[in-house]
Amino acid sequence: MRDKNPDRFLLVLICAGFVALYMGVYRNVDAGLYGFLGLRFRDIGPGWTVVGYVMAVAPSLWMPVRLARPSIVAYWILYATVVVPCMWIPYHTLNGPPERYLVYSSVLMVCFYVLSFTFRLPRWRIPRPDVPQDVFAFATVALVGAMTLAVWSTNGFRFDLGIESMYVRRRAAGESIPMGSLMSYVKGNLGSAMQPFAFAVGIARRSWILVGLSLFAGLVGFSVDGSKTSAMIPVFLLALYPLMTRYRDKFGYVMPALCGLLALTVWGLWEVRSDPKIPTVTTWRLFDVKGLLTGYYFEYFSSNPKMLLSDGILRAFFDNPYHYAAPEQIGAVYFGSPMTNSNANVWASAFADFGYFGMGAVTVALGAVFRLIDSMALNRGFLIPAFLTSFLGMKLSDVALDTSILSHGTLAILLIVYVLPPLKVEVMSDERFRPAGATA
């Protein structure tokens, strides 16, 4: 569904402000603070500065303003956390001439534009089971509770919420929950699908039991492996809640405005306090690392053999040309250790596997995932599918699509929305929001 007469100039102006403020905090705070990790600011000349700036702002020419479908939340998240930093940071962090990276950034821009057709095309009509409300509620509590206890059991049902021991717990969890094991899938899907789902249903249905269960699952996840994501899920979803309800028809204005305000706040606090913890948990984590790793993936896999999903679902058909999976290989080459968490976003990971063809293919596949969620959200309310899709967008800013399917909750999210019964209580439904004369 297209927006009805959005103020396009206003949207462009707000996005231009966000990008300018982010560029400012990158140059004056983050580049100096994280130079030891490869983040830097170099003189690329005014021409390439303008190119990066214009390309980061350009999606505002077609980005939707109103949240007509759940996938639009994820689309905006991918814009803010992937597209904006990837149009700017690699020009400063890579040693090659800027024109080399321009090709990659242009392909990424085209892929992002093509993905926008996801919510411009008619939704599919998908038959779904009619699950009774009480059965659905009981199954949700039972499943989230069982998964939480199973994950908690891996550390002997101990609680350790210390910040200092976070990385020690992470290493211990890597041994007790090895990658590829059944428990690793349970843990991944709990944190990436079931925990945010329980919180979303609890908020939509005003169920404190589900909200409390989601919070408990987050504490367990943080206690077991130091997962900051698990602990921050409620904060992330609560921050999105007013944007997806009260400001749903102005989401496209508010979202980049808040991102710009965040950048300005970090910049201001740095000038006053010079506390590195502030940018570490904000601009570095949300934006900088996405652009930095995208540049490294482009640089390395442009001149070295592609992965061909040999570290993933096609490992039975192709031999891995390296000793490690792609994130570990990038960690070993650029950070000196394969233990460094160097997962990249959905398009950078696709480039590592199949180059530009992979970026196009994953765009089509991601569009199909978004359309499935949007289609199955018909007559199922807006809030819960939007919560789930927003969290999926955050995950895909860090991991490959194929990795996310089983290990990070994408398949689980699709199944949840498929069996989701119509909700009797919701802040704002599709029907109440839909403008007169508009179609789904």
Short mmCIF file of N, CA and C in Angstrom, two decimals, residues 104 107 111 306 308-309 346-366 401-402:
data_model
loop_
_atom_site.label_atom_id
_atom_site.label_comp_id
_atom_site.label_asym_id
_atom_site.label_seq_id
_atom_site.Cartn_x
_atom_site.Cartn_y
_atom_site.Cartn_z
N TYR A 104 29.81 -1.66 -4.98
CA TYR A 104 29.09 -2.44 -3.98
C TYR A 104 27.96 -1.62 -3.36
N VAL A 107 25.01 -1.38 -5.68
CA VAL A 107 24.23 -2.62 -5.75
C VAL A 107 23.38 -2.76 -4.49
N CYS A 111 19.32 -3.14 -4.31
CA CYS A 111 18.67 -4.23 -3.57
C CYS A 111 17.68 -3.68 -2.55
N LYS A 306 34.88 -17.11 -2.80
CA LYS A 306 33.59 -16.96 -2.12
C LYS A 306 33.30 -18.21 -1.29
N LEU A 308 30.25 -19.74 -0.91
CA LEU A 308 29.27 -20.62 -1.56
C LEU A 308 28.41 -21.38 -0.54
N LEU A 309 28.17 -20.74 0.61
CA LEU A 309 27.39 -21.36 1.69
C LEU A 309 28.00 -22.67 2.17
N VAL A 346 22.67 -9.09 6.28
CA VAL A 346 22.13 -10.04 5.32
C VAL A 346 22.75 -9.88 3.94
N TRP A 347 23.02 -8.64 3.49
CA TRP A 347 23.58 -8.45 2.15
C TRP A 347 25.08 -8.68 2.13
N ALA A 348 25.79 -8.27 3.15
CA ALA A 348 27.24 -8.52 3.19
C ALA A 348 27.52 -10.01 3.26
N SER A 349 26.73 -10.74 4.02
CA SER A 349 26.90 -12.20 4.11
C SER A 349 26.61 -12.85 2.76
N ALA A 350 25.59 -12.36 2.06
CA ALA A 350 25.28 -12.91 0.74
C ALA A 350 26.39 -12.64 -0.25
N PHE A 351 27.03 -11.47 -0.14
CA PHE A 351 28.16 -11.17 -1.00
C PHE A 351 29.32 -12.12 -0.73
N ALA A 352 29.53 -12.45 0.54
CA ALA A 352 30.60 -13.39 0.88
C ALA A 352 30.35 -14.76 0.26
N ASP A 353 29.10 -15.12 0.07
CA ASP A 353 28.77 -16.44 -0.48
C ASP A 353 28.78 -16.47 -2.00
N PHE A 354 28.10 -15.51 -2.64
CA PHE A 354 27.94 -15.56 -4.09
C PHE A 354 28.14 -14.22 -4.78
N GLY A 355 28.75 -13.27 -4.13
CA GLY A 355 29.01 -11.99 -4.76
C GLY A 355 27.73 -11.20 -4.99
N TYR A 356 27.72 -10.42 -6.05
CA TYR A 356 26.57 -9.57 -6.33
C TYR A 356 25.31 -10.38 -6.65
N PHE A 357 25.51 -11.54 -7.25
CA PHE A 357 24.36 -12.41 -7.50
C PHE A 357 23.71 -12.81 -6.17
N GLY A 358 24.51 -13.11 -5.17
CA GLY A 358 23.98 -13.48 -3.87
C GLY A 358 23.19 -12.35 -3.24
N MET A 359 23.65 -11.11 -3.42
CA MET A 359 22.91 -9.97 -2.86
C MET A 359 21.53 -9.86 -3.49
N GLY A 360 21.46 -10.07 -4.80
CA GLY A 360 20.16 -10.03 -5.47
C GLY A 360 19.26 -11.15 -5.03
N ALA A 361 19.83 -12.36 -4.93
CA ALA A 361 19.02 -13.52 -4.56
C ALA A 361 18.48 -13.39 -3.15
N VAL A 362 19.29 -12.91 -2.22
CA VAL A 362 18.83 -12.80 -0.84
C VAL A 362 17.79 -11.69 -0.70
N THR A 363 17.85 -10.69 -1.57
CA THR A 363 16.83 -9.65 -1.55
C THR A 363 15.47 -10.23 -1.91
N VAL A 364 15.45 -11.07 -2.94
CA VAL A 364 14.20 -11.73 -3.34
C VAL A 364 13.69 -12.64 -2.23
N ALA A 365 14.60 -13.40 -1.61
CA ALA A 365 14.20 -14.31 -0.54
C ALA A 365 13.69 -13.54 0.68
N LEU A 366 14.36 -12.46 1.04
CA LEU A 366 13.91 -11.66 2.17
C LEU A 366 12.57 -11.00 1.88
N LEU A 401 20.77 -14.41 6.14
CA LEU A 401 19.39 -14.89 6.13
C LEU A 401 19.32 -16.39 6.37
N ASP A 402 20.20 -17.17 5.75
CA ASP A 402 20.14 -18.62 5.93
C ASP A 402 20.47 -19.01 7.37
#
